[in-house]
Short mmCIF file of C-alpha atoms and ligand atoms in Angstrom, two decimals:
data_model
loop_
_atom_site.label_atom_id
_atom_site.label_comp_id
_atom_site.label_asym_id
_atom_site.label_seq_id
_atom_site.Cartn_x
_atom_site.Cartn_y
_atom_site.Cartn_z
CA SER A 1 116.87 112.20 71.16
CA SER A 2 120.22 113.12 71.03
CA SER A 3 122.70 113.79 73.85
CA LYS A 4 123.88 116.79 73.09
CA LEU A 5 121.79 119.79 73.95
CA LEU A 6 121.94 123.72 73.64
CA ILE A 7 119.66 125.94 75.32
CA LYS A 8 119.82 129.66 73.15
CA GLY A 9 118.61 132.57 74.95
CA GLY A 10 116.74 132.21 77.73
CA THR A 11 117.21 134.21 81.01
CA VAL A 12 118.83 131.15 83.23
CA VAL A 13 117.18 131.50 86.83
CA ASN A 14 118.90 130.18 89.75
CA ALA A 15 117.41 130.61 93.39
CA ASP A 16 120.36 133.23 93.94
CA ARG A 17 120.32 134.84 90.45
CA GLN A 18 119.06 135.26 87.30
CA GLU A 19 120.89 136.23 83.96
CA VAL A 20 120.52 135.83 80.26
CA ALA A 21 122.55 132.81 79.16
CA ASP A 22 122.70 129.60 76.96
CA VAL A 23 123.00 126.19 78.21
CA TYR A 24 125.14 123.44 77.23
CA ILE A 25 124.33 119.83 78.50
CA GLU A 26 126.05 116.60 77.26
CA ASP A 27 125.41 113.42 78.38
CA GLY A 28 123.12 114.23 80.64
CA ILE A 29 125.22 116.42 82.55
CA ILE A 30 124.89 120.11 82.29
CA VAL A 31 129.03 121.17 80.60
CA SER A 32 128.43 125.03 80.61
CA VAL A 33 126.59 128.38 80.90
CA GLN A 34 127.27 131.05 79.76
CA PRO A 35 126.07 133.36 76.68
CA ASN A 36 126.87 133.04 73.61
CA ILE A 37 128.20 129.66 73.34
CA LYS A 38 128.88 127.82 69.18
CA VAL A 39 128.39 124.12 68.93
CA GLY A 40 128.45 122.29 65.97
CA ASP A 41 125.62 120.60 63.87
CA ASP A 42 125.39 117.44 66.01
CA VAL A 43 123.90 119.45 69.19
CA THR A 44 120.03 119.72 69.51
CA VAL A 45 118.86 123.82 69.87
CA LEU A 46 116.43 125.11 71.68
CA ASP A 47 115.55 128.60 71.44
CA ALA A 48 114.49 129.96 75.02
CA THR A 49 114.25 133.44 73.74
CA GLY A 50 111.59 135.00 75.33
CA LYS A 51 111.54 132.36 78.47
CA TYR A 52 112.86 131.29 81.73
CA VAL A 53 115.23 128.29 82.01
CA MET A 54 115.05 126.82 85.71
CA PRO A 55 115.70 123.82 87.48
CA GLY A 56 112.78 120.58 87.00
CA GLY A 57 110.81 121.15 90.29
CA ILE A 58 111.15 118.61 92.87
CA ASP A 59 108.39 117.52 94.32
CA PRO A 60 109.12 116.57 98.59
CA HIS A 61 105.92 115.21 98.80
CA THR A 62 103.99 112.42 96.69
CA HIS A 63 102.42 109.29 97.83
CA LEU A 64 102.75 106.52 94.03
CA GLU A 65 101.48 103.03 94.56
CA MET A 66 100.66 103.27 97.85
CA GLU A 67 97.92 101.02 99.34
CA PHE A 68 95.67 103.12 101.85
CA MET A 69 92.64 102.66 103.20
CA GLY A 70 91.55 99.46 101.86
CA THR A 71 92.85 100.46 98.23
CA GLU A 72 95.95 101.58 96.18
CA THR A 73 96.60 105.05 94.62
CA ILE A 74 95.65 104.43 91.16
CA ASP A 75 99.51 106.66 89.95
CA ASP A 76 101.98 104.34 90.11
CA PHE A 77 105.48 105.58 89.59
CA PHE A 78 105.48 105.51 85.90
CA SER A 79 101.93 107.58 85.16
CA GLY A 80 102.80 110.12 88.59
CA GLN A 81 105.90 110.65 86.97
CA ALA A 82 104.68 110.58 83.16
CA ALA A 83 102.17 113.44 84.49
CA ALA A 84 104.91 115.24 86.77
CA LEU A 85 107.49 115.32 83.56
CA SER A 86 104.35 117.40 82.01
CA GLY A 87 103.55 120.12 84.23
CA GLY A 88 107.73 120.43 85.10
CA THR A 89 108.56 118.16 87.73
CA THR A 90 111.95 116.78 86.90
CA MET A 91 112.45 114.58 91.07
CA HIS A 92 110.06 113.26 93.78
CA ILE A 93 110.46 112.02 97.10
CA ASP A 94 108.05 108.79 97.67
CA PHE A 95 106.89 107.96 100.91
CA VAL A 96 107.93 103.71 101.71
CA ILE A 97 105.36 102.55 104.13
CA PRO A 98 106.92 99.29 105.67
CA VAL A 99 105.41 96.06 105.31
CA ASN A 100 103.72 94.75 108.49
CA GLY A 101 105.91 96.99 110.33
CA SER A 102 109.90 96.44 108.34
CA LEU A 103 111.56 98.81 107.12
CA SER A 104 113.79 96.47 104.98
CA ALA A 105 110.74 94.91 103.26
CA GLY A 106 108.99 97.93 102.65
CA PHE A 107 112.11 99.91 101.31
CA GLU A 108 112.30 96.28 98.73
CA ALA A 109 108.69 96.85 97.59
CA TYR A 110 109.00 100.20 97.10
CA ALA A 111 112.44 99.83 95.05
CA LYS A 112 111.08 97.01 93.17
CA LYS A 113 107.50 99.56 92.33
CA ALA A 114 109.70 102.88 91.29
CA LYS A 115 112.16 100.08 88.64
CA LYS A 116 109.48 101.89 86.06
CA SER A 117 110.42 104.81 86.86
CA CYS A 118 111.13 107.81 84.33
CA MET A 119 111.91 110.51 86.24
CA ASP A 120 114.56 110.44 89.37
CA TYR A 121 113.28 109.96 93.00
CA GLY A 122 113.68 109.77 96.12
CA PHE A 123 112.20 108.14 99.58
CA HIS A 124 110.89 108.47 102.83
CA MET A 125 110.33 105.88 105.13
CA ALA A 126 106.95 105.96 107.33
CA ILE A 127 107.31 104.78 111.22
CA THR A 128 104.44 103.43 112.19
CA LYS A 129 105.02 100.92 114.49
CA TRP A 130 108.01 100.10 117.05
CA ASP A 131 109.63 96.87 117.95
CA GLU A 132 113.70 95.51 119.00
CA TYR A 133 114.57 95.91 114.98
CA VAL A 134 112.95 99.58 113.82
CA GLU A 135 116.62 101.43 115.36
CA ARG A 136 118.69 99.16 113.72
CA GLU A 137 116.56 98.51 109.63
CA MET A 138 116.56 102.97 110.47
CA GLU A 139 120.33 102.89 110.83
CA ILE A 140 120.45 100.85 107.63
CA MET A 141 118.29 103.16 105.54
CA VAL A 142 120.30 105.97 106.24
CA LYS A 143 123.68 104.63 106.11
CA GLU A 144 122.97 102.07 102.85
CA LYS A 145 119.93 103.20 101.01
CA GLY A 146 120.30 107.09 100.76
CA ILE A 147 116.77 107.59 102.94
CA ASN A 148 117.73 110.86 104.99
CA SER A 149 113.92 111.11 106.66
CA PHE A 150 111.24 109.17 108.74
CA LYS A 151 107.31 110.08 108.51
CA PHE A 152 105.61 109.88 112.08
CA PHE A 153 101.91 110.15 111.61
CA LEU A 154 99.89 111.72 114.30
CA ALA A 155 96.99 110.92 112.93
CA TYR A 156 95.06 107.71 111.04
CA LYS A 157 94.31 106.30 114.39
CA GLY A 158 93.73 102.55 114.32
CA SER A 159 96.60 102.30 111.19
CA LEU A 160 99.47 104.72 110.29
CA MET A 161 99.08 106.55 114.22
CA ILE A 162 102.03 106.66 116.41
CA ASN A 163 102.05 107.65 119.94
CA ASP A 164 104.21 110.30 121.78
CA GLU A 165 106.12 107.90 123.46
CA LEU A 166 106.92 106.43 119.68
CA LEU A 167 107.47 109.86 118.28
CA LEU A 168 110.17 110.64 120.92
CA LYS A 169 112.37 107.54 120.20
CA GLY A 170 111.99 108.64 116.55
CA MET A 171 112.95 111.43 117.42
CA LYS A 172 115.87 110.36 118.81
CA ALA A 173 116.90 107.82 116.44
CA CYS A 174 116.54 110.46 113.64
CA LYS A 175 118.97 112.90 116.18
CA SER A 176 121.30 110.14 116.66
CA LEU A 177 121.88 109.31 112.93
CA GLY A 178 121.75 112.73 111.26
CA ALA A 179 118.34 111.90 109.72
CA LEU A 180 114.95 114.56 109.71
CA ALA A 181 111.75 114.08 111.56
CA MET A 182 108.38 114.79 109.95
CA VAL A 183 105.50 114.93 111.07
CA HIS A 184 101.67 114.57 109.59
CA ALA A 185 100.28 116.64 112.48
CA GLU A 186 96.71 116.55 113.54
CA ASN A 187 95.79 114.88 116.81
CA GLY A 188 94.29 111.39 115.35
CA ASP A 189 92.45 110.46 118.96
CA ALA A 190 90.59 113.82 118.83
CA VAL A 191 89.83 112.94 114.87
CA ALA A 192 88.52 109.86 115.98
CA GLU A 193 86.72 111.18 118.46
CA GLY A 194 84.68 114.09 116.06
CA GLN A 195 84.30 111.64 113.23
CA LYS A 196 82.20 109.45 115.57
CA LYS A 197 80.04 112.55 116.82
CA MET A 198 79.38 113.38 112.93
CA ILE A 199 78.35 109.09 112.70
CA GLU A 200 75.95 109.48 115.36
CA LEU A 201 74.66 113.29 114.29
CA GLY A 202 73.63 111.74 110.96
CA ILE A 203 76.62 113.80 109.36
CA THR A 204 78.69 110.63 106.45
CA GLY A 205 78.95 112.52 103.73
CA PRO A 206 82.48 114.44 102.98
CA GLU A 207 81.24 117.85 105.14
CA GLY A 208 81.80 114.98 107.86
CA HIS A 209 85.13 114.38 106.85
CA VAL A 210 86.42 119.00 107.21
CA LEU A 211 83.75 118.58 110.57
CA SER A 212 85.63 116.12 112.57
CA ARG A 213 89.31 117.35 111.72
CA PRO A 214 89.37 120.72 112.86
CA PRO A 215 92.38 123.83 112.74
CA VAL A 216 92.85 123.53 116.17
CA LEU A 217 93.10 119.71 115.75
CA GLU A 218 96.34 119.93 113.12
CA GLY A 219 97.33 123.43 115.08
CA GLU A 220 97.94 121.30 118.47
CA ALA A 221 99.82 118.32 116.65
CA THR A 222 101.99 120.99 114.97
CA GLY A 223 102.83 122.82 118.69
CA ARG A 224 103.41 119.64 120.26
CA ALA A 225 105.59 117.96 117.56
CA ILE A 226 107.99 121.45 117.49
CA ARG A 227 107.58 121.44 121.33
CA LEU A 228 108.77 117.72 121.38
CA ALA A 229 111.65 117.94 118.57
CA SER A 230 113.19 121.20 120.50
CA PHE A 231 113.10 118.63 124.12
CA VAL A 232 115.25 116.79 122.03
CA ASN A 233 116.65 119.17 120.23
CA THR A 234 116.56 117.97 116.51
CA PRO A 235 115.69 119.73 113.59
CA LEU A 236 111.79 118.96 112.81
CA TYR A 237 110.05 118.75 108.90
CA VAL A 238 106.14 119.85 108.87
CA VAL A 239 104.52 118.40 105.79
CA HIS A 240 101.89 119.18 104.41
CA VAL A 241 100.61 122.91 106.39
CA MET A 242 97.06 123.22 105.65
CA SER A 243 95.97 126.05 108.38
CA ILE A 244 97.00 129.21 109.95
CA ASP A 245 96.79 127.38 113.44
CA ALA A 246 99.78 125.16 112.41
CA MET A 247 101.07 127.74 110.27
CA GLU A 248 101.68 129.76 113.51
CA GLU A 249 103.17 127.49 115.59
CA ILE A 250 105.97 127.14 112.87
CA ALA A 251 106.47 131.01 112.60
CA LYS A 252 107.16 131.14 115.80
CA ALA A 253 108.87 128.47 116.33
CA ARG A 254 110.63 129.88 113.93
CA LYS A 255 111.82 132.76 114.96
CA ALA A 256 112.83 131.52 118.60
CA GLY A 257 115.46 130.43 116.36
CA GLN A 258 114.09 126.41 116.41
CA ARG A 259 114.93 124.62 112.74
CA VAL A 260 110.97 123.83 112.08
CA ILE A 261 110.80 123.11 107.90
CA GLY A 262 107.07 124.01 107.32
CA GLU A 263 105.75 122.37 103.97
CA PRO A 264 102.55 123.36 102.59
CA VAL A 265 101.36 121.80 99.92
CA VAL A 266 99.50 123.03 96.33
CA SER A 267 96.43 122.28 97.45
CA GLY A 268 96.41 124.19 100.96
CA LEU A 269 97.43 126.97 98.86
CA VAL A 270 95.11 127.30 96.33
CA LEU A 271 91.76 126.00 97.06
CA ASP A 272 89.45 126.75 99.95
CA ASP A 273 86.57 125.41 100.75
CA SER A 274 83.86 127.03 99.35
CA GLY A 275 81.65 125.44 97.43
CA LEU A 276 83.49 122.25 97.84
CA TRP A 277 80.87 120.04 99.70
CA ASP A 278 78.29 120.04 97.25
CA PRO A 279 75.75 117.42 97.68
CA ASP A 280 77.04 114.93 94.58
CA PHE A 281 79.40 112.79 96.41
CA THR A 282 81.37 112.38 93.69
CA ILE A 283 81.90 115.94 93.46
CA ALA A 284 82.58 116.25 97.51
CA ALA A 285 84.60 112.96 97.47
CA LYS A 286 87.39 114.30 95.36
CA TYR A 287 88.74 116.84 97.35
CA VAL A 288 89.01 114.32 100.72
CA MET A 289 92.76 114.95 101.95
CA SER A 290 94.05 115.07 105.87
CA PRO A 291 94.29 117.90 106.37
CA PRO A 292 91.29 118.89 105.26
CA ILE A 293 91.34 121.73 102.91
CA ARG A 294 90.10 124.74 104.58
CA LYS A 295 87.96 127.65 104.68
CA GLN A 296 88.68 130.70 102.69
CA GLY A 297 91.65 132.77 104.10
CA HIS A 298 93.49 130.09 105.07
CA ASN A 299 95.28 129.30 101.88
CA LYS A 300 95.78 133.73 101.58
CA ALA A 301 97.74 133.37 104.78
CA LEU A 302 100.27 130.39 103.90
CA GLN A 303 100.67 132.20 100.67
CA ALA A 304 102.16 135.72 102.71
CA ALA A 305 104.48 133.55 105.06
CA LEU A 306 105.99 131.17 101.61
CA SER A 307 106.16 134.41 100.76
CA THR A 308 108.16 135.88 103.94
CA GLY A 309 110.19 132.66 104.56
CA LEU A 310 108.44 131.45 107.13
CA LEU A 311 107.69 128.55 104.98
CA GLN A 312 110.06 126.73 102.67
CA LEU A 313 109.51 124.46 99.82
CA VAL A 314 105.60 124.28 98.66
CA GLY A 315 104.88 120.03 97.81
CA THR A 316 101.66 118.25 96.46
CA ASP A 317 100.74 115.12 98.86
CA HIS A 318 100.03 113.78 95.10
CA CYS A 319 98.12 110.71 96.22
CA THR A 320 95.21 110.16 94.03
CA PHE A 321 92.01 107.92 93.90
CA ASN A 322 89.79 107.64 91.11
CA SER A 323 85.65 107.88 91.75
CA THR A 324 85.16 103.88 92.04
CA GLN A 325 87.94 104.51 95.06
CA LYS A 326 86.38 107.66 96.69
CA ALA A 327 82.82 105.37 96.71
CA LEU A 328 84.22 102.87 98.87
CA GLY A 329 83.25 105.66 101.63
CA ILE A 330 79.46 106.33 99.61
CA ASP A 331 77.82 105.87 102.73
CA ASP A 332 80.52 107.00 105.09
CA PHE A 333 83.10 109.99 104.96
CA ARG A 334 85.62 107.81 107.07
CA LYS A 335 85.92 105.51 104.30
CA ILE A 336 86.66 107.84 101.43
CA PRO A 337 90.45 107.23 101.01
CA ASN A 338 91.96 110.56 101.50
CA GLY A 339 94.19 111.80 98.89
CA VAL A 340 93.57 115.06 95.97
CA ASN A 341 95.78 115.47 93.08
CA GLY A 342 98.66 117.87 92.22
CA ILE A 343 102.26 116.69 90.76
CA GLU A 344 101.07 117.95 87.52
CA GLU A 345 99.49 120.72 88.49
CA ARG A 346 102.13 122.20 90.84
CA MET A 347 104.42 124.28 88.78
CA HIS A 348 101.96 126.42 87.01
CA LEU A 349 99.90 126.75 90.07
CA VAL A 350 102.26 127.91 91.93
CA TRP A 351 103.94 130.03 89.15
CA ASP A 352 100.10 131.66 88.74
CA THR A 353 99.28 132.11 92.37
CA MET A 354 103.15 133.40 93.52
CA VAL A 355 104.77 134.98 90.82
CA GLU A 356 102.89 135.85 88.13
CA SER A 357 100.34 137.77 91.24
CA GLY A 358 103.21 139.39 92.14
CA LYS A 359 104.07 137.72 95.56
CA ILE A 360 107.13 136.83 95.11
CA SER A 361 110.44 136.98 92.44
CA VAL A 362 111.21 134.05 89.71
CA THR A 363 114.45 133.57 91.79
CA ASP A 364 112.40 132.49 94.83
CA TYR A 365 110.26 130.55 92.76
CA VAL A 366 113.23 128.34 92.16
CA GLN A 367 113.41 128.03 95.58
CA ILE A 368 110.55 127.18 97.07
CA THR A 369 109.79 124.46 93.96
CA SER A 370 113.49 123.09 93.69
CA THR A 371 116.34 124.36 95.20
CA GLU A 372 114.83 124.20 98.50
CA CYS A 373 113.95 120.82 98.59
CA ALA A 374 117.25 119.33 96.80
CA ARG A 375 119.40 121.64 99.78
CA ILE A 376 116.91 119.53 102.81
CA PHE A 377 117.05 116.16 101.26
CA ASN A 378 120.94 115.91 100.47
CA ILE A 379 120.91 116.33 97.07
CA TYR A 380 122.28 119.59 96.02
CA PRO A 381 124.21 120.89 93.63
CA ARG A 382 123.49 118.22 91.42
CA LYS A 383 119.63 118.76 91.89
CA GLY A 384 118.35 122.14 92.58
CA ALA A 385 120.59 124.61 90.23
CA ILE A 386 121.36 125.56 86.56
CA LEU A 387 125.71 125.08 87.01
CA ALA A 388 128.06 123.29 85.57
CA GLY A 389 128.20 119.36 86.29
CA SER A 390 124.42 119.27 88.01
CA ASP A 391 122.12 117.08 86.54
CA ALA A 392 120.52 118.28 83.31
CA ASP A 393 116.70 118.39 84.75
CA ILE A 394 115.19 121.19 83.37
CA ILE A 395 112.38 123.71 82.28
CA ILE A 396 111.56 126.12 80.11
CA LEU A 397 108.77 128.47 81.31
CA ASN A 398 106.91 130.91 78.93
CA PRO A 399 105.66 133.54 80.87
CA ASN A 400 103.59 134.77 77.93
CA SER A 401 101.28 131.67 77.34
CA SER A 402 98.75 130.04 79.46
CA PHE A 403 98.17 126.64 80.91
CA GLN A 404 94.72 125.35 81.80
CA ILE A 405 93.89 122.53 84.11
CA THR A 406 91.39 119.74 83.37
CA ALA A 407 90.30 115.94 84.13
CA GLU A 408 90.29 115.25 79.97
CA THR A 409 93.85 116.05 79.21
CA HIS A 410 96.12 115.69 82.44
CA HIS A 411 98.13 112.82 82.75
CA SER A 412 97.44 111.18 85.76
CA ARG A 413 95.33 108.22 85.84
CA THR A 414 92.73 109.35 88.08
CA ASP A 415 89.42 110.63 86.00
CA THR A 416 88.96 113.89 88.21
CA ASN A 417 90.90 116.69 89.23
CA VAL A 418 90.93 119.16 92.44
CA TYR A 419 91.62 122.28 89.82
CA GLU A 420 88.89 121.73 87.07
CA GLY A 421 88.63 124.00 85.16
CA ARG A 422 91.95 126.74 86.02
CA ARG A 423 93.48 128.93 83.79
CA GLY A 424 96.28 131.45 84.67
CA LYS A 425 99.33 132.37 83.00
CA GLY A 426 102.74 130.86 82.91
CA LYS A 427 103.72 127.90 80.84
CA VAL A 428 105.92 125.05 80.82
CA GLU A 429 107.10 124.27 77.03
CA VAL A 430 109.89 122.13 77.59
CA THR A 431 110.95 119.54 79.88
CA ILE A 432 114.42 117.67 79.71
CA ALA A 433 114.99 115.51 82.07
CA GLY A 434 118.06 113.61 82.95
CA GLY A 435 119.43 115.59 79.33
CA ARG A 436 116.36 113.87 77.76
CA VAL A 437 113.75 116.77 76.12
CA VAL A 438 110.69 114.78 78.02
CA TRP A 439 108.30 116.84 77.16
CA LYS A 440 107.61 119.81 74.03
CA ASP A 441 104.72 120.87 71.81
CA GLY A 442 102.59 118.92 74.36
CA GLU A 443 104.16 115.65 73.96
CA LEU A 444 105.20 113.27 75.99
CA LYS A 445 108.50 111.62 75.52
CA VAL A 446 108.61 109.08 78.34
CA LEU A 447 110.55 105.74 78.84
CA PRO A 448 109.51 103.55 81.69
CA GLY A 449 113.23 102.10 83.66
CA THR A 450 115.21 105.90 82.61
CA GLY A 451 114.41 107.11 85.84
CA ARG A 452 117.47 106.70 88.80
O1 LIG B 501 94.83 113.01 102.41
C1 LIG B 501 96.22 112.67 102.36
N1 LIG B 501 96.82 113.45 102.65
N2 LIG B 501 96.53 111.99 101.67
C2 LIG B 501 98.01 110.64 101.94
C3 LIG B 501 98.12 110.74 102.83
C4 LIG B 501 99.24 111.86 103.85
O2 LIG B 501 98.63 111.79 105.40
O3 LIG B 501 100.40 112.00 103.55
ZN1 LIG B 502 100.33 112.69 105.63
ZN1 LIG B 503 100.60 112.70 102.21
#
């Protein structure tokens, strides 16, 4: 592929404006954005007339190659990223899980996994234990490894969950380091009670998963984390906001001036649980994630909150397990590995659900799929913008073409898709990552080791 590229005649969209212009790229960097750029014949030209030229998507929430619930997610840093690129996402931020509580060992393990990357990535880090080393290690992560954000799990009792004492310690450490605290907000003690009750009642199938972790437990944990962040006086990022209950806690705090960021994920925005708890285990188990996919109404409320700015950006929580892995929980829903796909589908589904439906503008689309994420996690304007000097991570989207989702043609390694059969308007026809055309005419050309 050429190191010189010209994208001609498209509507270039940034989070704050759109204009018809050409984009000239050299060696992976955007050199200029203006109308009628003239170039020599050593330059590859892509015609974008009638199409949108936008910053590649940045997914703030993924789990590639993660050991979890007795198995490992089936998409690794190569297959997950290849899937992402085919759907218009050019950067993601994954969660490093410490190894035996050691942050540096966790970092080294993830740095190794990520060597096969075919697109740029960043890391958050989970804090799952506390000992005399954690604070010093957090400092090393922030100052030497570029990790700006730490996730605290208030659920998954017995494995990742931490208590309020540790959450407070963690928030204080984040505050003193200038890092961002993130929470998985569900009350894990209450969830464990609910799970036990379901098993006692003989409800062992996937529907037991959703029944044991209702929205009230997400609302409680979200409100608690928000109040503790206010007490510590540090900003808070709430991952995978799945319910009205959690969204309203975030909205209330923001209206009162608190620095709280809310991240809905595509599954929560697009799906609801009607018809999901199929008697066929394989069909139902593919939807099992935490917090769970809610009843009708939560998704529409989350869409509305996103369109009015009460929620700020969209992630996926891409965390895939195939049918064989999901079957670990065939006799007990507590053992079904939690997680759904989305890294490949996010840009299309958000376009269709939010822009095509008239809920938000095209500039807002860029904001919630790319720019806001780049700003929050300190990589703007290198990413999240089509500006001279920015990385050439760009998509060309045709608003008049359409997409269709099926596990038969998707690029993820998993054998099911929670969006199976969905179609919609708007198609990512070209993805450019680091100045290379990696997706065009339905063809993916990715190279391991090219991601940074
Ligand atoms: O079900 C989920 N969300 N799996 C991934 C881990 C997490 O909690 O984000
Ligand atoms: Zn989580
Ligand atoms: Zn997650």
